[in-house]
XYZ file of N, CA, C and O in Angstrom:
668
model
N -28.902 -28.216 -17.860
C -27.737 -27.611 -16.489
C -28.470 -27.138 -15.468
O -29.689 -26.420 -15.784
N -28.346 -27.425 -14.434
C -29.290 -26.925 -13.291
C -28.856 -25.490 -13.178
O -27.833 -25.092 -13.379
N -29.742 -24.778 -12.440
C -29.464 -23.207 -11.995
C -28.036 -23.090 -11.274
O -27.983 -23.721 -10.503
N -27.262 -22.364 -11.977
C -25.926 -22.101 -10.967
C -25.328 -20.868 -11.351
O -25.553 -19.962 -11.999
N -25.004 -20.467 -10.049
C -24.402 -19.006 -9.820
C -22.971 -19.139 -10.536
O -22.072 -19.784 -9.940
N -22.861 -18.150 -11.663
C -21.879 -18.144 -12.542
C -20.902 -17.037 -12.440
O -22.051 -15.794 -12.478
N -19.951 -16.584 -13.186
C -19.286 -15.414 -13.060
C -19.277 -15.552 -14.777
O -18.300 -16.634 -15.220
N -19.321 -14.770 -15.613
C -18.958 -14.969 -17.188
C -17.927 -13.740 -17.134
O -18.214 -12.499 -17.046
N -16.764 -14.171 -17.764
C -15.781 -13.308 -18.181
C -15.455 -13.061 -19.654
O -15.047 -13.960 -20.058
N -15.706 -12.102 -20.098
C -16.020 -11.959 -21.590
C -14.750 -10.752 -22.121
O -14.832 -9.767 -21.609
N -13.640 -11.134 -22.858
C -12.511 -10.448 -23.184
C -12.763 -9.860 -24.700
O -13.116 -10.742 -24.932
N -12.600 -8.698 -24.880
C -12.596 -7.929 -25.888
C -11.380 -7.234 -26.109
O -10.961 -6.581 -25.707
N -11.120 -7.354 -27.537
C -9.777 -6.643 -27.971
C -9.862 -5.263 -28.790
O -9.458 -4.124 -28.528
N -11.610 -5.191 -28.922
C -12.092 -4.040 -29.498
C -13.347 -3.286 -28.225
O -14.241 -4.053 -27.916
N -12.793 -2.185 -27.789
C -13.521 -1.441 -26.741
C -15.044 -1.182 -27.031
O -15.869 -1.428 -25.995
N -15.192 -1.060 -28.078
C -16.724 -0.666 -28.655
C -17.664 -1.981 -29.023
O -18.913 -2.129 -28.395
N -17.054 -3.357 -29.092
C -17.657 -4.343 -28.976
C -18.058 -4.605 -27.546
O -18.954 -5.255 -27.176
N -17.117 -4.390 -26.508
C -17.236 -4.529 -25.432
C -18.648 -3.709 -24.512
O -19.017 -4.455 -24.013
N -18.709 -2.479 -25.160
C -19.849 -1.655 -24.785
C -21.273 -2.112 -25.228
O -21.865 -2.081 -24.406
N -20.836 -2.544 -26.599
C -22.329 -3.349 -27.121
C -22.667 -4.438 -26.178
O -23.902 -4.676 -26.018
N -21.459 -5.455 -26.077
C -21.760 -6.424 -25.275
C -22.639 -6.154 -23.960
O -23.752 -6.905 -23.525
N -21.778 -5.193 -23.790
C -22.384 -4.902 -22.238
C -23.881 -4.232 -22.174
O -24.693 -4.963 -21.216
N -24.474 -3.875 -23.090
C -25.754 -3.230 -23.496
C -26.635 -4.406 -23.597
O -27.829 -4.439 -22.730
N -26.454 -5.316 -23.838
C -26.881 -6.725 -24.323
C -27.137 -7.625 -22.917
O -28.231 -8.357 -22.791
N -26.053 -7.529 -22.173
C -25.752 -8.478 -21.330
C -26.910 -8.299 -20.431
O -27.123 -8.926 -19.164
N -27.311 -6.793 -20.208
C -28.235 -6.258 -19.039
C -29.603 -7.122 -19.234
O -30.439 -7.328 -18.483
N -30.010 -7.651 -20.427
C -30.969 -8.420 -20.956
C -30.877 -9.790 -20.415
O -31.746 -10.713 -20.514
N -29.746 -10.401 -20.159
C -29.499 -11.837 -19.811
C -30.400 -12.634 -18.718
O -30.530 -11.912 -17.723
N -31.098 -13.717 -18.800
C -31.588 -14.168 -17.877
C -31.046 -14.555 -16.410
O -29.957 -15.001 -16.718
N -31.197 -14.098 -15.465
C -30.682 -14.316 -14.331
C -29.633 -13.511 -13.856
O -28.843 -13.673 -13.089
N -29.730 -12.287 -14.274
C -28.593 -11.245 -14.085
C -28.741 -10.968 -12.656
O -29.650 -10.524 -12.153
N -27.633 -10.471 -12.022
C -27.704 -9.874 -10.844
C -26.423 -8.877 -10.926
O -27.043 -7.691 -10.379
N -25.431 -8.750 -11.562
C -24.976 -7.787 -11.955
C -23.972 -7.632 -13.233
O -23.296 -8.867 -13.376
N -23.581 -6.624 -13.481
C -22.554 -6.463 -14.628
C -21.562 -5.238 -14.612
O -22.117 -4.205 -14.015
N -20.229 -5.108 -15.053
C -19.345 -4.440 -15.277
C -18.877 -4.357 -16.591
O -18.308 -5.569 -16.817
N -18.114 -3.389 -17.194
C -17.332 -3.125 -18.123
C -16.073 -2.306 -17.270
O -16.317 -1.287 -17.060
N -14.975 -3.220 -17.769
C -13.889 -2.387 -17.600
C -12.682 -2.266 -18.637
O -12.680 -3.488 -19.521
N -11.915 -1.406 -18.634
C -11.633 -0.866 -20.082
C -10.216 -0.347 -19.544
O -10.090 0.401 -18.793
N -9.290 -0.577 -20.268
C -7.739 -0.177 -20.074
C -7.478 0.616 -21.655
O -7.448 0.572 -22.506
N -7.239 2.032 -21.185
C -6.802 2.741 -22.329
C -5.511 2.383 -23.037
O -4.355 1.516 -22.241
N -5.101 2.877 -24.261
C -3.767 2.682 -24.790
C -2.595 3.261 -23.857
O -1.603 2.588 -23.895
N -2.967 4.211 -23.155
C -1.663 4.502 -22.081
C -1.941 3.863 -20.835
O -1.175 3.965 -19.778
N -2.879 2.824 -20.466
C -2.501 2.014 -19.440
C -3.786 2.287 -18.635
O -3.532 1.623 -17.186
N -4.436 3.111 -18.500
C -5.118 3.708 -17.338
C -6.507 2.906 -17.512
O -7.293 2.670 -18.662
N -6.839 2.693 -16.245
C -8.047 1.653 -15.808
C -9.420 2.284 -15.867
O -8.994 3.317 -15.217
N -10.422 1.976 -16.339
C -11.830 2.603 -16.075
C -12.886 1.777 -15.973
O -12.851 0.535 -16.524
N -13.741 1.992 -15.305
C -14.958 1.314 -15.099
C -16.274 2.093 -15.835
O -17.064 2.659 -14.988
N -16.374 2.078 -17.135
C -17.288 3.319 -17.576
C -19.011 2.695 -17.423
O -19.750 3.490 -17.348
N -18.984 1.414 -17.193
C -20.523 0.868 -17.074
C -20.519 0.058 -15.867
O -19.916 -0.702 -15.857
N -21.525 -0.058 -15.296
C -21.805 -0.975 -14.038
C -23.435 -1.201 -13.560
O -23.979 -0.199 -13.798
N -23.730 -2.104 -13.192
C -25.178 -2.322 -13.319
C -25.581 -3.436 -11.892
O -24.742 -4.761 -12.037
N -25.975 -2.894 -11.005
C -26.355 -3.942 -9.964
C -27.791 -4.235 -9.856
O -28.606 -3.012 -9.622
N -28.548 -5.432 -10.085
C -30.074 -5.544 -9.960
C -30.347 -5.392 -8.417
O -30.015 -5.717 -7.714
N -31.158 -4.448 -8.223
C -32.216 -3.995 -7.311
C -31.093 -3.244 -6.265
O -31.579 -3.136 -5.082
N -30.240 -2.690 -6.966
C -29.388 -1.529 -5.934
C -30.663 -0.468 -5.467
O -31.525 -0.028 -5.990
N -30.283 0.037 -3.852
C -31.063 0.761 -3.121
C -31.956 -0.037 -2.784
O -32.965 0.750 -1.833
N -32.441 -1.411 -2.786
C -33.809 -2.049 -1.889
C -33.203 -2.169 -0.552
O -34.173 -1.771 0.213
N -32.021 -2.365 -0.310
C -31.847 -2.841 1.192
C -32.086 -1.485 1.878
O -32.852 -1.278 2.905
N -31.600 -0.327 1.260
C -31.708 1.141 2.037
C -33.205 1.678 2.279
O -33.649 2.018 3.171
N -33.777 1.425 1.131
C -35.233 1.907 1.074
C -36.260 0.956 1.905
O -37.065 1.274 2.707
N -35.758 -0.400 1.810
C -36.666 -1.056 2.532
C -36.270 -0.920 4.187
O -36.934 -0.957 4.538
N -34.778 -0.726 4.730
C -34.610 -0.607 6.063
C -34.879 0.690 6.365
O -35.813 0.622 7.563
N -35.166 1.731 5.597
C -35.987 3.203 5.813
C -37.602 2.736 6.067
O -38.248 3.283 7.056
N -37.991 1.874 4.917
C -39.462 1.837 5.201
C -39.876 0.868 6.606
O -40.552 1.311 7.251
N -39.208 -0.234 7.102
C -39.388 -1.161 8.003
C -39.246 -0.250 9.238
O -40.097 -0.161 10.333
N -38.064 0.297 9.151
C -37.716 1.265 10.428
C -38.887 2.437 10.934
O -39.355 2.848 11.903
N -39.363 3.057 9.787
C -40.738 4.371 9.629
C -41.868 3.232 10.450
O -42.254 4.057 11.141
N -42.074 2.327 9.965
C -43.428 1.659 10.462
C -43.285 1.212 12.033
O -44.094 1.435 12.696
N -41.879 0.783 12.225
C -41.837 0.332 13.857
C -41.851 1.498 14.728
O -42.107 1.556 15.806
N -41.333 2.797 13.931
C -41.481 3.877 14.857
C -42.567 4.627 15.092
O -42.605 5.432 15.918
N -43.607 3.992 14.195
C -44.999 4.770 14.534
C -45.600 4.425 15.882
O -46.349 5.177 16.384
N -44.838 3.665 16.514
C -45.283 3.063 17.986
C -44.726 4.319 18.870
O -44.919 4.510 19.774
N -43.788 4.904 18.549
C -43.024 5.969 19.304
C -43.436 7.638 18.946
O -42.939 8.338 19.125
N -44.776 7.389 17.878
C -44.882 9.198 17.471
C -43.955 9.179 16.081
O -43.470 8.743 15.734
N -44.391 10.639 16.169
C -43.860 11.421 14.898
C -42.162 11.282 15.011
O -41.273 11.000 14.030
N -41.220 11.616 16.360
C -39.982 11.467 16.382
C -39.636 10.035 16.172
O -38.491 9.674 15.478
N -40.445 9.001 16.694
C -40.170 7.578 16.509
C -40.117 7.039 15.149
O -39.317 6.495 14.260
N -40.912 7.935 14.303
C -41.081 7.573 12.554
C -39.770 8.023 12.178
O -39.093 7.329 11.383
N -39.356 9.045 12.629
C -38.065 9.704 11.993
C -37.161 8.776 12.284
O -35.822 8.555 11.487
N -36.673 8.746 13.456
C -35.481 7.831 13.989
C -35.768 6.442 13.600
O -34.696 5.937 13.068
N -36.908 6.006 13.388
C -36.536 4.644 12.842
C -36.557 4.523 11.452
O -35.827 3.594 11.022
N -36.721 5.511 10.691
C -36.650 5.595 9.183
C -34.889 5.964 8.938
O -34.758 4.926 8.120
N -34.413 6.622 9.752
C -32.888 6.995 9.744
C -32.170 5.808 9.996
O -31.333 5.773 9.217
N -32.618 5.362 11.263
C -31.874 3.937 11.513
C -32.079 2.941 10.460
O -30.870 2.056 10.420
N -33.263 2.681 10.207
C -33.470 1.563 8.817
C -32.711 1.826 7.850
O -31.819 0.947 7.126
N -32.786 3.189 7.475
C -32.028 3.554 6.059
C -30.524 3.282 6.412
O -29.676 3.008 5.499
N -29.878 3.811 7.527
C -28.591 3.589 7.859
C -28.075 2.022 7.683
O -26.951 1.696 7.288
N -28.752 1.034 8.339
C -28.557 -0.125 8.226
C -28.463 -0.678 6.939
O -27.802 -1.774 6.534
N -29.536 -0.542 6.387
C -29.662 -0.886 4.820
C -28.807 -0.404 3.651
O -27.958 -0.930 3.041
N -28.158 1.060 4.336
C -27.110 1.516 3.251
C -25.967 0.726 3.764
O -24.848 0.535 2.945
N -25.593 0.604 4.797
C -24.379 -0.335 5.500
C -24.229 -1.741 4.827
O -23.017 -1.863 4.313
N -25.426 -1.990 4.487
C -25.203 -3.487 4.047
C -24.945 -3.475 2.301
O -24.227 -4.282 1.788
N -25.646 -2.421 1.555
C -25.369 -2.340 0.283
C -23.543 -1.850 0.481
O -22.987 -2.051 -0.750
N -23.009 -0.730 1.088
C -21.974 0.007 1.045
C -20.923 -1.554 0.920
O -19.888 -1.683 0.374
N -21.242 -2.663 2.039
C -20.252 -3.947 2.105
C -20.545 -4.188 0.782
O -19.250 -5.005 0.265
N -21.692 -4.993 0.116
C -21.675 -5.089 -1.269
C -20.821 -4.714 -2.318
O -20.021 -5.397 -2.972
N -20.807 -3.194 -2.182
C -20.005 -2.581 -3.226
C -18.887 -2.414 -3.174
O -17.965 -2.573 -3.759
N -18.120 -2.709 -1.845
C -16.533 -2.788 -1.562
C -16.179 -4.191 -1.928
O -14.971 -4.481 -2.593
N -17.010 -5.297 -1.806
C -16.606 -6.492 -2.374
C -16.657 -6.516 -3.823
O -15.616 -7.020 -4.363
N -17.520 -5.734 -4.307
C -17.549 -5.932 -5.772
C -16.206 -5.041 -6.246
O -15.570 -5.440 -7.535
N -16.038 -3.926 -5.781
C -14.605 -3.342 -6.129
C -13.563 -4.070 -6.008
O -12.424 -4.176 -6.874
N -13.339 -5.134 -4.972
C -12.156 -5.885 -4.791
C -12.105 -6.979 -5.923
O -11.125 -7.094 -6.420
N -13.475 -7.417 -6.434
C -13.678 -8.195 -7.336
C -13.171 -7.626 -8.624
O -11.882 -8.085 -9.383
N -13.125 -6.096 -9.020
C -12.759 -5.794 -10.282
C -11.388 -5.494 -10.191
O -10.442 -5.583 -11.198
N -10.609 -5.312 -8.737
C -9.245 -5.145 -8.836
C -8.645 -6.193 -9.399
O -7.619 -6.160 -9.814
N -9.071 -7.414 -8.683
C -8.542 -8.631 -8.859
C -8.596 -9.164 -10.407
O -7.533 -9.594 -10.753
N -9.547 -8.991 -10.964
C -9.938 -9.062 -12.658
C -8.876 -7.697 -13.269
O -8.783 -8.226 -14.738
N -8.550 -6.906 -13.038
C -8.065 -5.643 -13.369
C -6.766 -6.256 -14.351
O -6.312 -5.692 -15.341
N -5.967 -7.251 -13.875
C -4.616 -7.468 -14.666
C -5.383 -8.185 -15.808
O -4.220 -8.529 -16.897
N -6.327 -8.623 -15.878
C -6.464 -9.435 -17.264
C -6.693 -8.660 -18.526
O -7.275 -9.100 -19.580
N -7.042 -7.429 -18.020
C -7.710 -6.411 -19.160
C -6.221 -5.473 -19.765
O -5.325 -4.806 -19.266
N -5.997 -5.848 -21.255
C -4.779 -5.172 -21.869
C -5.397 -4.330 -22.368
O -6.272 -3.697 -22.613
N -4.063 -3.418 -22.636
C -4.020 -1.996 -23.253
C -4.917 -1.710 -24.378
O -4.977 -2.516 -25.353
N -5.646 -1.035 -24.552
C -7.006 -0.715 -25.590
C -7.921 -1.951 -25.637
O -8.597 -2.013 -26.828
N -7.957 -2.719 -24.462
C -9.112 -3.827 -24.473
C -9.885 -3.396 -23.584
O -10.148 -2.502 -22.512
N -11.007 -4.163 -23.236
C -12.131 -4.391 -22.528
C -12.572 -5.404 -21.983
O -12.297 -6.905 -22.260
N -13.146 -5.811 -20.416
C -13.477 -7.219 -20.118
C -14.917 -6.864 -19.367
O -15.171 -5.757 -18.754
N -15.494 -7.708 -20.141
C -17.029 -7.654 -19.221
C -17.304 -8.656 -18.382
O -16.986 -9.725 -18.618
N -17.647 -8.036 -17.132
C -17.644 -9.194 -16.091
C -19.381 -9.379 -15.614
O -20.156 -8.256 -15.471
N -19.850 -10.486 -15.659
C -21.181 -10.685 -15.631
C -21.462 -11.656 -14.422
O -20.975 -13.001 -14.508
N -22.336 -11.453 -13.379
C -22.725 -12.428 -12.190
C -24.288 -12.603 -12.609
O -24.902 -11.365 -12.761
N -24.650 -14.143 -12.780
C -25.913 -14.200 -13.066
C -25.944 -15.842 -12.571
O -25.055 -16.479 -12.416
N -27.428 -15.992 -12.389
C -27.949 -17.418 -12.251
C -28.204 -17.738 -13.497
O -29.308 -17.636 -14.432
N -27.469 -19.096 -14.015
C -27.343 -19.395 -15.404
C -28.304 -21.165 -15.301
O -27.828 -21.634 -14.328
N -29.518 -21.111 -15.871
C -30.147 -22.253 -16.378
C -29.359 -22.792 -17.675
O -29.971 -24.193 -17.801
N -29.128 -22.182 -18.186
C -28.364 -22.731 -19.649
C -27.163 -21.784 -19.690
O -27.439 -20.626 -20.023
N -26.111 -22.272 -20.719
C -24.810 -21.516 -21.032
C -25.236 -21.025 -22.276
O -24.321 -19.971 -22.590
N -25.944 -21.353 -22.911
C -26.444 -20.731 -24.422
C -26.542 -19.487 -24.604
O -25.933 -18.544 -25.445
N -27.283 -18.734 -23.534
C -27.414 -17.373 -23.704
C -25.955 -16.350 -23.659
O -25.455 -15.371 -24.385
N -25.286 -16.884 -22.573
C -23.803 -16.254 -22.392
C -22.729 -16.449 -23.364
O -21.969 -15.834 -23.931
N -22.921 -17.794 -24.170
C -22.079 -18.275 -25.114
C -22.443 -17.461 -26.316
O -21.698 -17.001 -27.119
N -23.528 -17.318 -26.722
C -24.090 -16.556 -28.001
C -23.620 -15.110 -27.811
O -23.247 -14.667 -28.752
N -23.960 -14.388 -26.430
C -23.553 -13.288 -26.200
C -21.860 -12.825 -26.645
O -21.570 -11.705 -27.453
N -20.865 -13.404 -26.219
C -19.683 -13.576 -26.825
C -19.322 -13.517 -28.103
O -18.576 -13.128 -28.442
N -19.991 -14.659 -28.564
C -19.796 -15.178 -29.995
C -20.097 -13.916 -30.861
O -19.614 -13.537 -31.961
N -21.271 -13.579 -30.684
C -21.775 -12.524 -31.395
C -21.161 -11.237 -31.492
O -20.963 -10.338 -32.634
N -20.623 -10.909 -30.467
C -19.672 -9.685 -29.987
C -17.931 -9.911 -30.434
O -16.904 -9.168 -30.259
N -17.763 -10.954 -30.795
C -16.426 -11.544 -30.826
C -15.480 -11.366 -29.748
O -14.308 -11.349 -29.813
N -16.113 -11.983 -28.716
C -15.381 -11.536 -27.096
C -14.785 -13.265 -27.012
O -15.556 -14.560 -27.172
N -13.796 -13.371 -26.088
C -13.409 -14.543 -25.432
C -13.972 -14.883 -24.149
O -14.103 -14.158 -23.278
N -14.578 -16.092 -23.879
C -15.418 -16.060 -22.529
C -14.878 -17.191 -22.066
O -14.270 -18.248 -22.343
N -14.457 -16.787 -20.484
C -14.388 -17.789 -19.622
C -15.523 -18.004 -18.397
O -16.172 -16.871 -18.015
N -16.006 -18.908 -18.277
C -16.918 -19.355 -17.103
C -16.340 -19.481 -15.960
O -15.628 -20.556 -15.873
N -16.761 -19.167 -14.570
C -16.350 -19.423 -13.144
C -17.306 -19.423 -12.356
O -18.159 -18.566 -12.468
N -17.573 -20.514 -11.413
C -18.447 -20.554 -10.410
C -18.467 -19.298 -9.277
O -17.160 -19.000 -9.166
N -19.614 -18.502 -9.306
C -19.380 -17.590 -8.307
C -18.438 -17.734 -6.755
O -17.725 -17.073 -6.694
N -18.495 -18.992 -6.209
C -18.115 -19.182 -5.266
C -16.412 -19.416 -5.537
O -15.845 -19.001 -4.535
N -15.922 -20.152 -6.447
C -14.791 -19.799 -6.955
C -14.043 -18.635 -7.001
O -13.031 -18.063 -6.353
N -14.633 -17.679 -7.779
C -14.362 -16.283 -7.870
C -14.233 -15.770 -6.478
O -12.993 -14.815 -6.262
N -15.275 -15.570 -5.734
C -15.279 -15.087 -4.374
C -14.239 -15.707 -3.419
O -13.368 -14.623 -2.790
N -13.968 -16.924 -3.409
C -12.434 -17.440 -3.160
C -11.368 -17.033 -3.405
O -10.648 -16.753 -2.424
N -10.994 -16.592 -4.627
C -9.726 -15.849 -5.279
C -9.814 -14.495 -4.447
O -8.938 -14.098 -4.426
N -10.846 -13.888 -4.815
C -11.038 -12.258 -4.568
C -10.614 -12.236 -2.621
O -9.781 -11.743 -2.526
N -11.176 -13.148 -1.744
C -10.771 -13.356 -0.326
C -9.681 -13.513 -0.380
O -8.583 -13.007 0.404
N -8.639 -14.534 -0.884
C -7.242 -14.857 -1.227
C -6.529 -13.855 -1.400
O -5.484 -13.543 -0.832
N -6.838 -12.863 -2.496
C -5.939 -11.660 -2.784
C -6.353 -10.587 -1.989
O -5.286 -10.145 -1.522
N -7.496 -10.480 -1.125
C -7.501 -9.439 -0.205
C -6.517 -9.717 1.164
O -6.056 -9.021 1.564
N -6.672 -11.174 1.691
C -5.978 -11.746 2.543
C -4.397 -11.432 2.180
O -3.536 -10.960 3.201
N -3.739 -11.624 0.984
C -2.515 -11.371 0.714
C -2.227 -10.054 0.794
O -1.037 -9.885 1.249
N -3.061 -9.075 0.200
C -2.385 -7.802 0.291
C -2.565 -7.055 1.548
O -1.804 -6.317 1.949
N -3.178 -7.910 2.715
C -3.203 -7.529 3.818
C -2.399 -7.802 4.533
O -1.966 -7.364 5.857
N -1.640 -8.977 4.517
C -0.496 -9.350 5.280
C 0.605 -8.315 5.175
O 1.188 -7.983 4.018
N 1.358 -8.477 6.225
C 2.831 -7.274 6.205
C 3.723 -7.913 5.108
O 3.886 -9.132 5.281
N 4.473 -7.304 4.535
C 5.625 -7.607 3.474
C 6.708 -7.767 4.567
O 7.014 -6.755 5.365
N 7.611 -8.800 4.285
C 8.905 -8.998 4.921
C 9.865 -7.352 4.695
O 9.648 -7.347 3.461
N 10.851 -7.493 5.575
C 11.394 -6.289 5.122
C 12.647 -6.687 4.247
O 12.887 -7.959 4.038
N 13.020 -5.492 3.370
C 13.904 -6.124 1.759
C 15.432 -5.869 2.349
O 15.711 -4.865 3.363
C-alpha cells in the first residue's frame, strides 16, 4: 500500500478502552492529529484528549522570521516584525483549529451515550498498525480517505450556512 492520507474512526462502547487506545495512537507512524470524543450517559459530548503534531510551529516560526526581517529596522523593527509574524502564524493555526472543530461536530452524531470515538488523521504506509490498535482495544474501525472526510465537512458547513425556508 502506498503512503495515503487517511482518517481512522475507531468506535468504542467502553470509554476506558477509548482512552487507552488514544494514548497508544499517539505513537502511530505518520500521525498528524488525534482526538477522543466521548458522550456521557446523560448525552453530553466531551473532547477530553486531543493532539496536533507540530502545534505552535507556525506561530513561533512566523515570529522568528518576522523578527529576523525586522533586524533591518532596528530594535523597533524587530519588535514589530516579531509581532506581525507571530500574528500571521497564529491566524493560520486558528484556521486549522476551526476546521478540526467542524470535523468533530460532523462526527459527534456517531458517538452513542456512554461510548467514545477515537479520530486519528495520519499518513498510512500500511493498514496494520491502525487495524492492530482497534483490535487490541476492542474498537470498530472505519477508514476514510482524508480528502473524502474534508469534503463531507465542507458539505455540512455549507448546509449549515444556508438559510432555512420559512415553516
